[in-house]
Amino acid sequence: NVARDDGGGRFISGTGTPVIRGCIFEANQAAGNGGGMAVFSSGATLSDTVFEANTTHGWGGGLYLMATDSVVLRTGFFGNSSIGNIGGALVVVEGSPAIESCTFSGNSATWGGGVAAVNNAEPEIVNSSLSQNAATYYGGGLFIYTGSKAQITNSIVWDNRSHEGPQMAVIGNGS
């Protein structure tokens, strides 16, 4: 699938709480944000799902979460890319999603090869693995920017690559 704007494989917007379980989002493309999927202002739950080989020229090669408290469980992100932008696997913009028991591996972006949290985002990452992701500049595994805060618990961040902060980079009042 190819989207001219956001959400190459799926676009979700509004106040609903859709549940997506056991799906594969593979080889989708978006000119905007979310090569595999874009979620705006919705409380979506994603579980037992795979995002693989999705691309975007915007933010979030695999998944883009904007102003949402979505839940992402037991989901794998493999080989997704944000071409010239941020968040190879996942971008969180605003909102406080729960990300639990997920694997992020082999994803790439200019900033935040694995996960990027920007614009006051507060993701909670629990029991997850971020490995072998790559960023050209900052945050091979995790990139935290502009007032964002990430809480990382019982997770492994290892063997990622970037020019600065190969495992994690915190820039612009992030923590």
PDB file of C-alpha atoms in Angstrom:
ATOM      1  CA  ASN A   1       0.000   0.000   0.000  1.00  0.00           C
ATOM      2  CA  VAL A   2       1.122   3.549  -0.699  1.00  0.00           C
ATOM      3  CA  ALA A   3      -0.423   6.570   1.025  1.00  0.00           C
ATOM      4  CA  ARG A   4      -0.001  10.062  -0.362  1.00  0.00           C
ATOM      5  CA  ASP A   5      -0.246  11.373   3.181  1.00  0.00           C
ATOM      6  CA  ASP A   6      -0.303   9.548   6.559  1.00  0.00           C
ATOM      7  CA  GLY A   7      -0.734   5.847   7.357  1.00  0.00           C
ATOM      8  CA  GLY A   8       0.584   3.669   4.538  1.00  0.00           C
ATOM      9  CA  GLY A   9      -1.104   0.496   5.816  1.00  0.00           C
ATOM     10  CA  ARG A  10      -3.741   1.951   8.147  1.00  0.00           C
ATOM     11  CA  PHE A  11      -4.904   5.404   9.283  1.00  0.00           C
ATOM     12  CA  ILE A  12      -6.834   5.822  12.551  1.00  0.00           C
ATOM     13  CA  SER A  13      -8.204   9.143  13.774  1.00  0.00           C
ATOM     14  CA  GLY A  14     -10.822  10.197  16.291  1.00  0.00           C
ATOM     15  CA  THR A  15     -11.999   9.306  19.742  1.00  0.00           C
ATOM     16  CA  GLY A  16     -12.621   5.590  19.227  1.00  0.00           C
ATOM     17  CA  THR A  17     -10.657   2.744  20.794  1.00  0.00           C
ATOM     18  CA  PRO A  18     -10.019   0.226  18.005  1.00  0.00           C
ATOM     19  CA  VAL A  19      -8.272  -3.066  18.797  1.00  0.00           C
ATOM     20  CA  ILE A  20      -5.787  -4.432  16.280  1.00  0.00           C
ATOM     21  CA  ARG A  21      -4.590  -7.939  17.080  1.00  0.00           C
ATOM     22  CA  GLY A  22      -2.481 -10.465  15.192  1.00  0.00           C
ATOM     23  CA  CYS A  23      -1.902  -8.342  12.093  1.00  0.00           C
ATOM     24  CA  ILE A  24       1.122  -7.902   9.848  1.00  0.00           C
ATOM     25  CA  PHE A  25       1.867  -4.480   8.334  1.00  0.00           C
ATOM     26  CA  GLU A  26       4.537  -5.134   5.735  1.00  0.00           C
ATOM     27  CA  ALA A  27       6.109  -3.079   2.914  1.00  0.00           C
ATOM     28  CA  ASN A  28       3.700  -0.147   3.219  1.00  0.00           C
ATOM     29  CA  GLN A  29       4.750   3.397   2.322  1.00  0.00           C
ATOM     30  CA  ALA A  30       3.588   6.854   3.343  1.00  0.00           C
ATOM     31  CA  ALA A  31       4.603  10.228   1.983  1.00  0.00           C
ATOM     32  CA  GLY A  32       3.478  11.718   5.308  1.00  0.00           C
ATOM     33  CA  ASN A  33       3.777  10.040   8.722  1.00  0.00           C
ATOM     34  CA  GLY A  34       3.465   6.377   9.673  1.00  0.00           C
ATOM     35  CA  GLY A  35       4.705   4.115   6.916  1.00  0.00           C
ATOM     36  CA  GLY A  36       2.874   1.143   8.438  1.00  0.00           C
ATOM     37  CA  MET A  37       0.209   2.953  10.474  1.00  0.00           C
ATOM     38  CA  ALA A  38      -0.661   6.413  11.774  1.00  0.00           C
ATOM     39  CA  VAL A  39      -2.837   6.901  14.879  1.00  0.00           C
ATOM     40  CA  PHE A  40      -4.173  10.384  15.731  1.00  0.00           C
ATOM     41  CA  SER A  41      -6.067  11.162  18.961  1.00  0.00           C
ATOM     42  CA  SER A  42      -7.357   7.621  19.375  1.00  0.00           C
ATOM     43  CA  GLY A  43      -6.886   5.123  22.184  1.00  0.00           C
ATOM     44  CA  ALA A  44      -5.994   2.211  19.908  1.00  0.00           C
ATOM     45  CA  THR A  45      -4.706  -1.081  21.293  1.00  0.00           C
ATOM     46  CA  LEU A  46      -2.255  -3.027  19.172  1.00  0.00           C
ATOM     47  CA  SER A  47      -1.193  -6.505  20.238  1.00  0.00           C
ATOM     48  CA  ASP A  48       0.642  -9.471  18.750  1.00  0.00           C
ATOM     49  CA  THR A  49       1.267  -7.450  15.602  1.00  0.00           C
ATOM     50  CA  VAL A  50       4.282  -7.056  13.304  1.00  0.00           C
ATOM     51  CA  PHE A  51       5.484  -3.940  11.466  1.00  0.00           C
ATOM     52  CA  GLU A  52       8.092  -4.934   8.903  1.00  0.00           C
ATOM     53  CA  ALA A  53       9.853  -3.140   6.025  1.00  0.00           C
ATOM     54  CA  ASN A  54       7.541  -0.094   6.078  1.00  0.00           C
ATOM     55  CA  THR A  55       8.887   3.297   4.978  1.00  0.00           C
ATOM     56  CA  THR A  56       7.991   6.954   5.224  1.00  0.00           C
ATOM     57  CA  HIS A  57       9.473  10.280   4.215  1.00  0.00           C
ATOM     58  CA  GLY A  58       7.765  11.733   7.293  1.00  0.00           C
ATOM     59  CA  TRP A  59       7.935  10.539  10.907  1.00  0.00           C
ATOM     60  CA  GLY A  60       7.594   6.925  12.061  1.00  0.00           C
ATOM     61  CA  GLY A  61       8.610   4.312   9.517  1.00  0.00           C
ATOM     62  CA  GLY A  62       6.565   1.613  11.248  1.00  0.00           C
ATOM     63  CA  LEU A  63       4.102   3.428  13.515  1.00  0.00           C
ATOM     64  CA  TYR A  64       3.231   7.075  14.208  1.00  0.00           C
ATOM     65  CA  LEU A  65       1.327   7.896  17.415  1.00  0.00           C
ATOM     66  CA  MET A  66       0.057  11.481  17.760  1.00  0.00           C
ATOM     67  CA  ALA A  67      -1.691  12.796  20.904  1.00  0.00           C
ATOM     68  CA  THR A  68      -2.727   9.327  21.989  1.00  0.00           C
ATOM     69  CA  ASP A  69      -2.531   7.069  25.017  1.00  0.00           C
ATOM     70  CA  SER A  70      -2.556   3.926  22.890  1.00  0.00           C
ATOM     71  CA  VAL A  71      -1.341   0.567  24.151  1.00  0.00           C
ATOM     72  CA  VAL A  72       1.184  -1.442  22.145  1.00  0.00           C
ATOM     73  CA  LEU A  73       1.707  -5.031  23.399  1.00  0.00           C
ATOM     74  CA  ARG A  74       3.878  -7.898  22.150  1.00  0.00           C
ATOM     75  CA  THR A  75       4.512  -6.162  18.844  1.00  0.00           C
ATOM     76  CA  GLY A  76       7.595  -6.468  16.656  1.00  0.00           C
ATOM     77  CA  PHE A  77       9.158  -3.691  14.572  1.00  0.00           C
ATOM     78  CA  PHE A  78      11.684  -4.996  12.034  1.00  0.00           C
ATOM     79  CA  GLY A  79      13.468  -3.207   9.194  1.00  0.00           C
ATOM     80  CA  ASN A  80      11.247  -0.107   9.081  1.00  0.00           C
ATOM     81  CA  SER A  81      12.679   3.241   8.002  1.00  0.00           C
ATOM     82  CA  SER A  82      12.030   6.946   8.129  1.00  0.00           C
ATOM     83  CA  ILE A  83      13.915   8.363   5.169  1.00  0.00           C
ATOM     84  CA  GLY A  84      15.598  11.627   6.165  1.00  0.00           C
ATOM     85  CA  ASN A  85      13.478  12.036   9.271  1.00  0.00           C
ATOM     86  CA  ILE A  86      12.803  10.662  12.785  1.00  0.00           C
ATOM     87  CA  GLY A  87      11.681   7.346  14.270  1.00  0.00           C
ATOM     88  CA  GLY A  88      12.609   4.381  12.118  1.00  0.00           C
ATOM     89  CA  ALA A  89      10.226   2.047  13.971  1.00  0.00           C
ATOM     90  CA  LEU A  90       8.018   4.293  16.119  1.00  0.00           C
ATOM     91  CA  VAL A  91       7.419   7.992  16.784  1.00  0.00           C
ATOM     92  CA  VAL A  92       5.397   9.248  19.738  1.00  0.00           C
ATOM     93  CA  VAL A  93       4.280  12.898  19.458  1.00  0.00           C
ATOM     94  CA  GLU A  94       2.566  14.147  22.609  1.00  0.00           C
ATOM     95  CA  GLY A  95       0.534  11.539  24.492  1.00  0.00           C
ATOM     96  CA  SER A  96       1.618   8.790  26.896  1.00  0.00           C
ATOM     97  CA  PRO A  97       1.373   5.397  25.215  1.00  0.00           C
ATOM     98  CA  ALA A  98       2.215   2.157  27.002  1.00  0.00           C
ATOM     99  CA  ILE A  99       4.700   0.051  25.039  1.00  0.00           C
ATOM    100  CA  GLU A 100       5.133  -3.387  26.569  1.00  0.00           C
ATOM    101  CA  SER A 101       6.946  -6.593  25.563  1.00  0.00           C
ATOM    102  CA  CYS A 102       7.905  -5.204  22.159  1.00  0.00           C
ATOM    103  CA  THR A 103      10.949  -5.818  19.962  1.00  0.00           C
ATOM    104  CA  PHE A 104      12.560  -3.073  17.874  1.00  0.00           C
ATOM    105  CA  SER A 105      15.340  -4.381  15.630  1.00  0.00           C
ATOM    106  CA  GLY A 106      16.967  -3.356  12.358  1.00  0.00           C
ATOM    107  CA  ASN A 107      15.082  -0.072  11.976  1.00  0.00           C
ATOM    108  CA  SER A 108      16.658   3.156  10.687  1.00  0.00           C
ATOM    109  CA  ALA A 109      16.157   6.922  10.577  1.00  0.00           C
ATOM    110  CA  THR A 110      18.129  10.139  10.600  1.00  0.00           C
ATOM    111  CA  TRP A 111      17.202  10.646  14.301  1.00  0.00           C
ATOM    112  CA  GLY A 112      15.918   7.841  16.516  1.00  0.00           C
ATOM    113  CA  GLY A 113      16.508   4.630  14.596  1.00  0.00           C
ATOM    114  CA  GLY A 114      14.286   2.623  16.966  1.00  0.00           C
ATOM    115  CA  VAL A 115      11.933   4.887  18.928  1.00  0.00           C
ATOM    116  CA  ALA A 116      11.578   8.686  18.957  1.00  0.00           C
ATOM    117  CA  ALA A 117       9.614  10.679  21.557  1.00  0.00           C
ATOM    118  CA  VAL A 118       9.045  14.328  20.606  1.00  0.00           C
ATOM    119  CA  ASN A 119       6.966  17.376  21.537  1.00  0.00           C
ATOM    120  CA  ASN A 120       6.171  16.521  25.175  1.00  0.00           C
ATOM    121  CA  ALA A 121       5.589  12.807  24.605  1.00  0.00           C
ATOM    122  CA  GLU A 122       5.823  10.503  27.622  1.00  0.00           C
ATOM    123  CA  PRO A 123       5.995   6.892  26.447  1.00  0.00           C
ATOM    124  CA  GLU A 124       6.386   4.117  28.985  1.00  0.00           C
ATOM    125  CA  ILE A 125       8.532   1.293  27.607  1.00  0.00           C
ATOM    126  CA  VAL A 126       8.424  -1.933  29.654  1.00  0.00           C
ATOM    127  CA  ASN A 127       9.955  -5.396  29.085  1.00  0.00           C
ATOM    128  CA  SER A 128      11.077  -4.459  25.575  1.00  0.00           C
ATOM    129  CA  SER A 129      14.225  -4.824  23.478  1.00  0.00           C
ATOM    130  CA  LEU A 130      15.769  -2.185  21.217  1.00  0.00           C
ATOM    131  CA  SER A 131      18.723  -3.592  19.273  1.00  0.00           C
ATOM    132  CA  GLN A 132      20.556  -3.190  15.969  1.00  0.00           C
ATOM    133  CA  ASN A 133      18.712   0.009  15.067  1.00  0.00           C
ATOM    134  CA  ALA A 134      20.587   2.836  13.352  1.00  0.00           C
ATOM    135  CA  ALA A 135      20.344   6.629  13.237  1.00  0.00           C
ATOM    136  CA  THR A 136      22.489   8.896  11.114  1.00  0.00           C
ATOM    137  CA  TYR A 137      22.859  11.541  13.821  1.00  0.00           C
ATOM    138  CA  TYR A 138      21.266  10.966  17.252  1.00  0.00           C
ATOM    139  CA  GLY A 139      19.749   8.068  19.164  1.00  0.00           C
ATOM    140  CA  GLY A 140      20.291   4.775  17.388  1.00  0.00           C
ATOM    141  CA  GLY A 141      17.988   3.016  19.859  1.00  0.00           C
ATOM    142  CA  LEU A 142      15.993   5.852  21.394  1.00  0.00           C
ATOM    143  CA  PHE A 143      15.743   9.597  20.680  1.00  0.00           C
ATOM    144  CA  ILE A 144      14.059  11.873  23.262  1.00  0.00           C
ATOM    145  CA  TYR A 145      13.465  15.476  22.194  1.00  0.00           C
ATOM    146  CA  THR A 146      11.728  18.775  23.032  1.00  0.00           C
ATOM    147  CA  GLY A 147      10.297  18.318  26.498  1.00  0.00           C
ATOM    148  CA  SER A 148       9.601  14.612  26.142  1.00  0.00           C
ATOM    149  CA  LYS A 149      10.170  12.061  28.894  1.00  0.00           C
ATOM    150  CA  ALA A 150      10.512   8.325  28.474  1.00  0.00           C
ATOM    151  CA  GLN A 151      10.145   5.862  31.306  1.00  0.00           C
ATOM    152  CA  ILE A 152      12.068   2.685  30.500  1.00  0.00           C
ATOM    153  CA  THR A 153      11.632  -0.313  32.812  1.00  0.00           C
ATOM    154  CA  ASN A 154      13.149  -3.794  32.603  1.00  0.00           C
ATOM    155  CA  SER A 155      14.124  -3.288  28.964  1.00  0.00           C
ATOM    156  CA  ILE A 156      17.275  -3.926  26.955  1.00  0.00           C
ATOM    157  CA  VAL A 157      18.781  -1.209  24.757  1.00  0.00           C
ATOM    158  CA  TRP A 158      21.926  -2.546  23.066  1.00  0.00           C
ATOM    159  CA  ASP A 159      23.973  -2.797  19.868  1.00  0.00           C
ATOM    160  CA  ASN A 160      22.381   0.264  18.237  1.00  0.00           C
ATOM    161  CA  ARG A 161      24.367   2.718  16.082  1.00  0.00           C
ATOM    162  CA  SER A 162      24.460   6.485  15.553  1.00  0.00           C
ATOM    163  CA  HIS A 163      26.939   9.366  15.387  1.00  0.00           C
ATOM    164  CA  GLU A 164      25.903  10.586  18.870  1.00  0.00           C
ATOM    165  CA  GLY A 165      24.185   8.525  21.565  1.00  0.00           C
ATOM    166  CA  PRO A 166      24.109   5.137  19.857  1.00  0.00           C
ATOM    167  CA  GLN A 167      21.836   3.650  22.539  1.00  0.00           C
ATOM    168  CA  MET A 168      19.938   6.793  23.581  1.00  0.00           C
ATOM    169  CA  ALA A 169      20.122  10.531  22.908  1.00  0.00           C
ATOM    170  CA  VAL A 170      18.272  13.146  24.966  1.00  0.00           C
ATOM    171  CA  ILE A 171      18.184  16.614  23.371  1.00  0.00           C
ATOM    172  CA  GLY A 172      16.223  19.857  23.850  1.00  0.00           C
ATOM    173  CA  ASN A 173      14.941  19.612  27.454  1.00  0.00           C
ATOM    174  CA  GLY A 174      13.990  15.928  27.181  1.00  0.00           C
ATOM    175  CA  SER A 175      14.562  13.420  29.979  1.00  0.00           C
TER     176      SER A 175
END
